[in-house]
Short mmCIF file of C-alpha atoms and ligand atoms in Angstrom, two decimals:
data_model
loop_
_atom_site.label_atom_id
_atom_site.label_comp_id
_atom_site.label_asym_id
_atom_site.label_seq_id
_atom_site.Cartn_x
_atom_site.Cartn_y
_atom_site.Cartn_z
CA MET A 1 97.40 70.47 144.45
CA ILE A 2 95.79 71.82 147.25
CA LYS A 3 94.20 69.54 149.21
CA PHE A 4 90.82 69.41 151.03
CA VAL A 5 92.94 67.17 154.33
CA ASP A 6 95.84 66.39 153.43
CA LEU A 7 95.74 63.61 156.79
CA SER A 8 100.10 62.20 156.28
CA ARG A 9 101.18 65.93 156.65
CA GLU A 10 100.47 65.53 160.31
CA PHE A 11 101.62 61.94 160.58
CA LYS A 12 104.61 62.97 159.02
CA GLN A 13 105.26 65.63 161.63
CA LEU A 14 104.15 62.71 165.11
CA LYS A 15 105.34 59.29 163.39
CA ASN A 16 107.96 59.39 165.69
CA LYS A 17 105.99 59.60 168.42
CA LEU A 18 102.77 57.40 167.21
CA ILE A 19 105.75 54.43 166.26
CA ASN A 20 106.27 54.76 170.22
CA ASP A 21 102.76 54.34 171.09
CA PHE A 22 102.35 51.75 168.56
CA ILE A 23 105.32 49.78 170.41
CA LYS A 24 104.33 50.84 173.93
CA VAL A 25 100.45 49.78 174.04
CA GLY A 26 101.70 46.58 171.63
CA LEU A 27 104.08 45.34 174.60
CA SER A 28 101.73 45.95 177.38
CA GLY A 29 99.27 43.10 175.79
CA GLN A 30 96.35 44.99 176.15
CA TYR A 31 94.43 45.56 173.55
CA VAL A 32 90.28 46.43 174.25
CA ASN A 33 89.25 47.53 177.57
CA GLY A 34 93.41 48.29 178.75
CA LYS A 35 95.78 50.68 181.01
CA ASN A 36 95.55 52.73 178.25
CA LEU A 37 92.28 52.58 177.54
CA LYS A 38 91.85 53.97 181.46
CA LYS A 39 94.34 56.86 181.21
CA PHE A 40 92.16 58.64 177.60
CA GLU A 41 89.81 58.46 179.21
CA LYS A 42 90.94 60.40 182.56
CA ILE A 43 92.76 62.97 180.44
CA PHE A 44 90.04 63.69 178.01
CA SER A 45 87.77 64.30 181.40
CA LYS A 46 89.91 66.25 182.86
CA PHE A 47 90.45 67.88 179.23
CA ILE A 48 86.96 68.41 179.08
CA GLY A 49 86.01 69.63 182.25
CA VAL A 50 83.93 66.87 183.57
CA LYS A 51 83.36 64.12 186.09
CA TYR A 52 83.55 60.95 183.17
CA CYS A 53 84.53 59.90 180.05
CA VAL A 54 83.81 56.87 178.25
CA GLY A 55 85.98 55.57 174.86
CA VAL A 56 83.78 54.60 171.91
CA SER A 57 84.37 52.73 168.64
CA SER A 58 83.04 55.92 166.62
CA TRP A 59 80.26 59.10 167.47
CA THR A 60 77.27 57.39 165.83
CA ASP A 61 77.78 54.40 167.77
CA GLY A 62 78.44 56.24 171.37
CA ALA A 63 75.13 57.86 170.47
CA ILE A 64 73.68 54.99 170.38
CA LEU A 65 74.53 53.61 173.82
CA VAL A 66 73.27 56.92 175.03
CA PHE A 67 70.28 57.52 173.86
CA LYS A 68 69.88 52.84 175.45
CA ALA A 69 71.65 54.80 178.25
CA MET A 70 68.80 57.26 178.91
CA GLY A 71 66.37 54.95 178.89
CA LEU A 72 63.67 56.65 175.77
CA HIS A 73 60.78 55.08 174.98
CA LYS A 74 60.16 54.28 171.04
CA ASN A 75 58.63 57.41 169.51
CA THR A 76 60.39 59.28 171.83
CA GLU A 77 61.01 63.22 169.99
CA VAL A 78 64.65 64.22 169.49
CA ILE A 79 65.04 68.14 168.24
CA THR A 80 68.48 68.36 166.38
CA THR A 81 69.48 70.03 163.18
CA SER A 82 68.82 69.09 159.67
CA ASN A 83 71.71 70.83 158.67
CA SER A 84 75.08 68.21 159.84
CA PHE A 85 76.41 65.09 158.89
CA ILE A 86 73.73 62.26 158.52
CA ALA A 87 74.84 59.99 161.78
CA SER A 88 73.20 62.89 163.56
CA CYS A 89 70.21 61.60 162.58
CA GLY A 90 71.35 58.75 161.74
CA ALA A 91 71.94 57.14 165.49
CA ILE A 92 68.37 58.89 166.37
CA ILE A 93 66.80 55.94 163.51
CA ALA A 94 68.83 53.60 164.63
CA SER A 95 67.34 53.63 168.08
CA GLY A 96 63.48 53.58 166.75
CA LEU A 97 63.74 57.45 167.91
CA LYS A 98 61.78 60.56 166.10
CA PRO A 99 63.87 62.77 164.83
CA VAL A 100 62.36 65.80 164.79
CA LEU A 101 65.13 68.30 162.25
CA VAL A 102 64.99 71.90 162.42
CA ASP A 103 66.06 74.60 161.22
CA VAL A 104 69.81 76.84 161.68
CA ASP A 105 70.57 80.65 162.22
CA GLU A 106 73.27 82.47 159.92
CA THR A 107 75.24 80.41 162.40
CA TYR A 108 74.57 77.80 161.37
CA ASN A 109 73.55 76.42 164.75
CA THR A 110 70.14 76.12 166.07
CA ASN A 111 69.07 78.53 168.52
CA LEU A 112 65.85 78.40 171.26
CA LYS A 113 63.69 80.12 169.15
CA ILE A 114 63.37 77.72 166.45
CA ILE A 115 64.01 74.73 169.10
CA LYS A 116 60.69 76.51 171.31
CA LYS A 117 58.73 76.18 167.65
CA SER A 118 59.11 71.79 167.23
CA VAL A 119 58.36 71.27 171.14
CA SER A 120 56.09 68.94 172.11
CA LYS A 121 54.61 66.52 174.68
CA ARG A 122 57.01 63.45 173.21
CA THR A 123 60.27 65.92 173.22
CA LYS A 124 62.65 64.55 175.87
CA VAL A 125 66.40 65.43 173.79
CA ILE A 126 66.97 68.46 172.52
CA MET A 127 70.75 67.85 170.60
CA PRO A 128 71.98 70.80 169.09
CA ILE A 129 75.44 70.20 166.64
CA TYR A 130 78.18 72.16 167.39
CA LEU A 131 78.76 72.56 163.22
CA TYR A 132 81.68 73.58 162.40
CA GLY A 133 83.20 73.29 166.03
CA ARG A 134 80.91 75.89 167.12
CA ILE A 135 78.79 76.59 170.40
CA PRO A 136 75.38 77.93 169.70
CA GLU A 137 75.81 81.88 171.44
CA ASP A 138 72.63 80.87 173.52
CA ILE A 139 73.78 77.36 174.71
CA PHE A 140 73.27 78.28 178.18
CA ASN A 141 69.50 79.82 177.43
CA ILE A 142 69.89 76.03 176.03
CA LYS A 143 70.68 74.26 178.66
CA LYS A 144 68.01 75.85 181.38
CA PHE A 145 65.01 76.13 179.86
CA CYS A 146 66.07 71.87 179.04
CA SER A 147 66.35 71.45 182.53
CA GLN A 148 63.25 73.47 183.25
CA LYS A 149 60.95 70.88 180.55
CA LYS A 150 63.11 67.76 182.38
CA ILE A 151 64.73 67.71 178.39
CA PHE A 152 67.92 66.41 178.21
CA LEU A 153 70.67 68.52 176.62
CA ILE A 154 73.03 66.66 174.76
CA GLU A 155 75.60 68.19 172.67
CA ASP A 156 76.93 66.62 169.00
CA ALA A 157 79.99 68.22 169.72
CA ALA A 158 81.63 65.38 167.01
CA GLN A 159 83.04 68.68 165.11
CA ALA A 160 83.78 70.49 168.70
CA ILE A 161 87.40 68.95 170.55
CA GLY A 162 88.15 72.01 172.45
CA ALA A 163 85.17 75.17 171.19
CA LYS A 164 85.10 76.65 174.26
CA ILE A 165 82.12 79.07 176.01
CA LYS A 166 82.67 81.63 179.00
CA ASN A 167 85.35 78.92 180.16
CA ARG A 168 83.28 76.44 179.85
CA LYS A 169 84.71 73.47 176.98
CA ALA A 170 81.94 72.09 174.16
CA GLY A 171 80.60 68.24 175.95
CA SER A 172 80.99 69.46 179.83
CA ILE A 173 77.03 72.04 179.54
CA GLY A 174 74.62 69.49 178.33
CA ASP A 175 73.62 66.17 180.42
CA VAL A 176 75.59 64.41 177.62
CA GLY A 177 78.57 65.48 175.26
CA ILE A 178 79.04 63.30 172.49
CA PHE A 179 82.56 63.55 169.96
CA SER A 180 84.26 61.59 167.27
CA MET A 181 87.32 60.61 166.20
CA HIS A 182 87.03 59.78 162.79
CA PRO A 183 90.45 60.53 161.45
CA LEU A 184 89.03 64.19 159.26
CA LYS A 185 87.96 65.77 162.48
CA ASN A 186 89.63 67.74 164.56
CA LEU A 187 91.14 65.43 167.07
CA GLY A 188 91.31 61.62 164.80
CA VAL A 189 92.43 58.78 165.46
CA TYR A 190 94.17 55.72 162.87
CA GLY A 191 90.57 54.30 162.47
CA ASP A 192 87.33 55.24 163.82
CA GLY A 193 87.12 56.55 167.73
CA GLY A 194 84.85 58.32 169.54
CA PHE A 195 84.38 59.41 173.57
CA ILE A 196 81.15 60.45 175.91
CA THR A 197 81.24 62.89 178.51
CA THR A 198 79.16 63.12 181.35
CA ASN A 199 78.93 64.26 185.33
CA ASN A 200 75.75 62.41 185.22
CA ALA A 201 77.09 58.60 187.69
CA LYS A 202 73.90 56.74 187.24
CA ILE A 203 74.27 57.21 183.04
CA TYR A 204 78.71 56.47 183.14
CA ASN A 205 77.45 53.71 184.64
CA LYS A 206 75.05 51.83 182.41
CA LEU A 207 77.36 53.60 179.48
CA LEU A 208 80.16 50.96 180.31
CA LEU A 209 78.24 48.68 180.97
CA LEU A 210 76.68 48.28 178.10
CA ARG A 211 79.64 49.27 175.24
CA ASN A 212 80.63 46.42 176.96
CA HIS A 213 77.90 43.47 176.34
CA GLY A 214 76.36 44.74 179.23
CA LEU A 215 79.25 42.39 181.03
CA LYS A 216 79.67 43.37 184.73
CA ASN A 217 82.64 41.41 185.31
CA ARG A 218 84.35 38.67 183.02
CA ASP A 219 81.23 36.40 183.57
CA VAL A 220 78.04 37.81 184.96
CA ALA A 221 76.18 40.34 182.28
CA ASP A 222 73.72 43.28 183.45
CA SER A 223 71.88 44.38 180.95
CA TRP A 224 72.34 43.18 176.93
CA GLY A 225 74.45 45.06 175.46
CA TYR A 226 76.67 46.41 172.08
CA ASN A 227 80.63 46.28 171.36
CA ALA A 228 81.28 49.66 170.80
CA ARG A 229 85.21 50.44 172.48
CA LEU A 230 87.13 52.11 171.45
CA SER A 231 90.96 50.27 171.13
CA ASP A 232 93.52 50.91 173.42
CA LEU A 233 95.99 51.74 170.76
CA ASN A 234 93.38 54.53 169.94
CA ALA A 235 93.15 56.06 173.08
CA LYS A 236 97.13 56.32 173.17
CA PHE A 237 97.13 57.56 169.44
CA ALA A 238 94.14 60.33 170.45
CA THR A 239 96.46 60.75 174.08
CA THR A 240 99.38 61.74 172.85
CA LYS A 241 97.04 64.01 170.32
CA LEU A 242 95.33 65.86 172.86
CA LYS A 243 98.88 67.58 173.84
CA TYR A 244 98.46 69.67 170.57
CA ILE A 245 95.23 70.29 170.33
CA ASN A 246 95.13 73.68 171.69
CA LYS A 247 98.14 74.52 169.17
CA TRP A 248 96.15 73.40 166.05
CA ASN A 249 92.80 74.60 166.81
CA LYS A 250 94.40 77.95 167.34
CA ARG A 251 95.86 77.67 164.01
CA HIS A 252 92.44 76.97 162.36
CA PHE A 253 90.85 79.75 164.19
CA LYS A 254 93.45 81.91 162.53
CA ILE A 255 93.62 80.56 159.33
CA ALA A 256 90.10 81.65 159.72
CA GLN A 257 91.07 84.90 160.75
CA THR A 258 93.21 85.78 157.84
CA TYR A 259 90.58 84.09 155.35
CA ASN A 260 87.63 86.65 156.63
CA LYS A 261 89.82 89.23 155.89
CA TYR A 262 91.53 88.63 153.12
CA LEU A 263 88.47 86.67 150.87
CA ASP A 264 86.19 90.22 149.09
CA SER A 265 83.76 91.44 151.08
CA SER A 266 80.79 90.18 148.65
CA ILE A 267 80.96 86.75 150.22
CA ILE A 268 78.95 85.73 153.21
CA LYS A 269 81.68 84.20 155.92
CA PRO A 270 81.19 83.40 159.32
CA ARG A 271 80.21 85.40 161.66
CA ILE A 272 83.59 85.36 163.98
CA SER A 273 81.85 86.10 168.11
CA ASN A 274 84.15 87.66 170.53
CA LEU A 275 83.39 84.85 172.49
CA LYS A 276 85.05 82.75 170.39
CA ASN A 277 83.39 79.87 170.51
CA SER A 278 84.78 78.03 167.41
CA VAL A 279 87.73 75.89 166.97
CA PHE A 280 86.56 75.94 163.21
CA HIS A 281 86.81 72.42 162.18
CA ASN A 282 84.91 73.61 158.88
CA TYR A 283 85.69 77.05 157.33
CA VAL A 284 82.55 77.66 155.55
CA ILE A 285 81.91 80.19 153.03
CA ARG A 286 78.40 81.50 150.91
CA LEU A 287 78.01 82.78 147.86
CA LYS A 288 75.07 82.13 144.62
CA LYS A 289 77.69 81.00 142.31
CA ARG A 290 79.07 78.84 144.48
CA ASP A 291 79.76 75.61 142.00
CA GLU A 292 80.94 77.67 139.50
CA LEU A 293 83.64 78.65 143.10
CA LYS A 294 84.25 75.30 143.28
CA LYS A 295 84.36 74.91 139.64
CA PHE A 296 86.83 77.37 138.73
CA LEU A 297 89.37 76.93 142.28
CA TYR A 298 89.68 73.05 141.66
CA LYS A 299 91.07 74.13 137.76
CA ASN A 300 93.37 75.85 139.54
CA GLY A 301 95.15 73.34 141.99
CA ILE A 302 92.54 74.14 145.01
CA GLU A 303 89.74 71.48 146.80
CA THR A 304 87.08 72.24 148.06
CA SER A 305 84.27 70.58 150.27
CA ILE A 306 80.71 71.51 150.28
CA HIS A 307 78.96 70.50 154.21
CA TYR A 308 76.99 69.64 153.48
CA PRO A 309 75.24 69.14 149.85
CA ILE A 310 72.29 67.48 150.82
CA PRO A 311 70.54 68.72 154.15
CA ILE A 312 69.35 65.70 155.97
CA HIS A 313 65.67 66.04 155.75
CA GLN A 314 65.58 65.95 151.41
CA GLN A 315 67.30 62.64 151.95
CA LYS A 316 65.38 60.38 150.16
CA MET A 317 64.43 58.19 153.26
CA LEU A 318 62.72 61.17 154.48
CA ILE A 319 61.85 63.23 151.70
CA ASN A 320 58.54 61.97 152.04
CA ASN A 321 57.82 64.19 154.94
CA LYS A 322 57.56 67.28 153.37
CA ILE A 323 59.93 69.02 156.45
CA TYR A 324 60.13 72.79 154.55
CA LEU A 325 63.38 74.04 156.21
CA PRO A 326 64.45 77.73 154.70
CA ASN A 327 67.56 78.78 155.47
CA THR A 328 68.92 74.79 155.59
CA GLU A 329 67.95 74.07 152.13
CA LYS A 330 68.89 77.81 151.07
CA PHE A 331 72.86 77.13 152.32
CA SER A 332 72.58 73.79 151.62
CA LYS A 333 72.80 75.77 147.70
CA GLU A 334 75.84 78.38 148.92
CA MET A 335 78.04 76.86 151.42
CA LEU A 336 81.18 75.95 150.73
CA SER A 337 84.40 74.67 152.90
CA LEU A 338 87.70 75.67 152.20
CA PRO A 339 90.81 74.11 152.90
CA ILE A 340 91.98 74.68 156.59
CA TYR A 341 93.93 72.33 159.02
CA HIS A 342 97.04 72.70 160.64
CA SER A 343 99.34 71.94 159.09
CA LEU A 344 98.19 74.31 156.13
CA LYS A 345 101.01 76.15 155.15
CA ASP A 346 101.06 80.09 155.00
CA LYS A 347 101.86 79.95 151.51
CA GLU A 348 98.76 77.84 150.53
CA ILE A 349 96.31 79.68 152.41
CA LYS A 350 97.18 83.22 150.72
CA TYR A 351 97.24 81.27 147.08
CA ILE A 352 93.39 80.44 148.25
CA ILE A 353 92.06 83.26 148.62
CA ASP A 354 94.00 85.59 145.81
CA LYS A 355 92.63 82.85 143.07
CA VAL A 356 89.19 83.27 145.14
CA ASN A 357 89.16 86.69 145.16
CA LEU A 358 90.18 86.49 141.08
CA PHE A 359 86.91 84.72 140.23
CA ILE A 360 84.44 87.53 142.32
CA LYS A 361 86.31 90.09 139.91
CA LYS A 362 85.98 88.24 137.16
C1 LIG B 401 81.34 63.12 161.71
C2 LIG B 401 80.00 63.62 162.72
C3 LIG B 401 79.43 62.60 163.53
C4 LIG B 401 79.78 61.02 163.46
O1 LIG B 401 80.93 60.55 163.40
P1 LIG B 401 81.69 59.01 163.49
O2 LIG B 401 82.58 59.01 165.38
O3 LIG B 401 82.54 59.27 162.10
O4 LIG B 401 80.07 58.11 164.25
C5 LIG B 401 78.52 62.85 164.32
N1 LIG B 401 77.91 64.04 163.75
C6 LIG B 401 78.35 65.22 163.41
C7 LIG B 401 77.68 66.45 162.99
C8 LIG B 401 79.97 64.63 162.67
O5 LIG B 401 80.41 65.58 162.07
#
């Protein structure tokens, strides 16, 4: 069986280093707000190319802190895409804000043309999702538009650690970048985790307070807050894994290129732009007979997945809003994610390609 993801393979590779990390953090006696969290933040801010990084308990918690730190009023509109993981919209709702869900184009990202149609006086945030690890090609135009209109640009970089465009990394372009280190992301920890990146000192200082009960120090609170910290243990593990991320992302890219080259030409494959702006968190193809192919591959020992079978605007909480997003709805019925992870073996990739192509020929 070729699993859709096999985390135990990576664990086996890193086992000794991780055990060492566990011993070091254990002996430090600091398990939250400790020196390993500080070190993580220093190293990750440098990696992304921003002044500040704040480790948090998950992307979702991080997003809630960010909305709070921006001081947005209730019912402020946040523009984002429907073709995403439920959390990107959930965090907007949990913050008492109004999601305005927009469509995507053939890159599975949104673009400025689509966004502009949904901008209103109440729009205060635009949050493009860097879906499957890809930065939108017109992100700098989106940024310019945001600055002109005094709208915050939040990068949902949950799937895009290390993704680059014109030498800028995901998380260094907007006002704020939010990342997930859920185990299934390109750099995952052992449990939940995430981090926020920014160059804005005011937002940064608020985030530090908000993540730790609003406390300025042990006893004095500056505001109400949350408990949304990244543990020192996961911070340490993430710091160790960061040493591999460029290599792993390159491997993802290579696998995507191989799929693109050898999969049957009747399949719609991701466009690999010469900007190389994707780290291929997922490799997504499209075809009419998606469900049959999925079954066929499973019978042949290949696990696949769908990102995402139900667009957020069609979940039962929003279905009454009667939003119509043609691409999102069409794609949700045709998309299929093939296995892509750095420990996937060449012979497994070949096997997957052979089986997909066999299905098409039949
Ligand atoms: C995974 C993911 C999230 C949520 O991340 P958590 O760390 O699990 O809260 C948000 N947005 C996108 C695009 C994601 O893929």
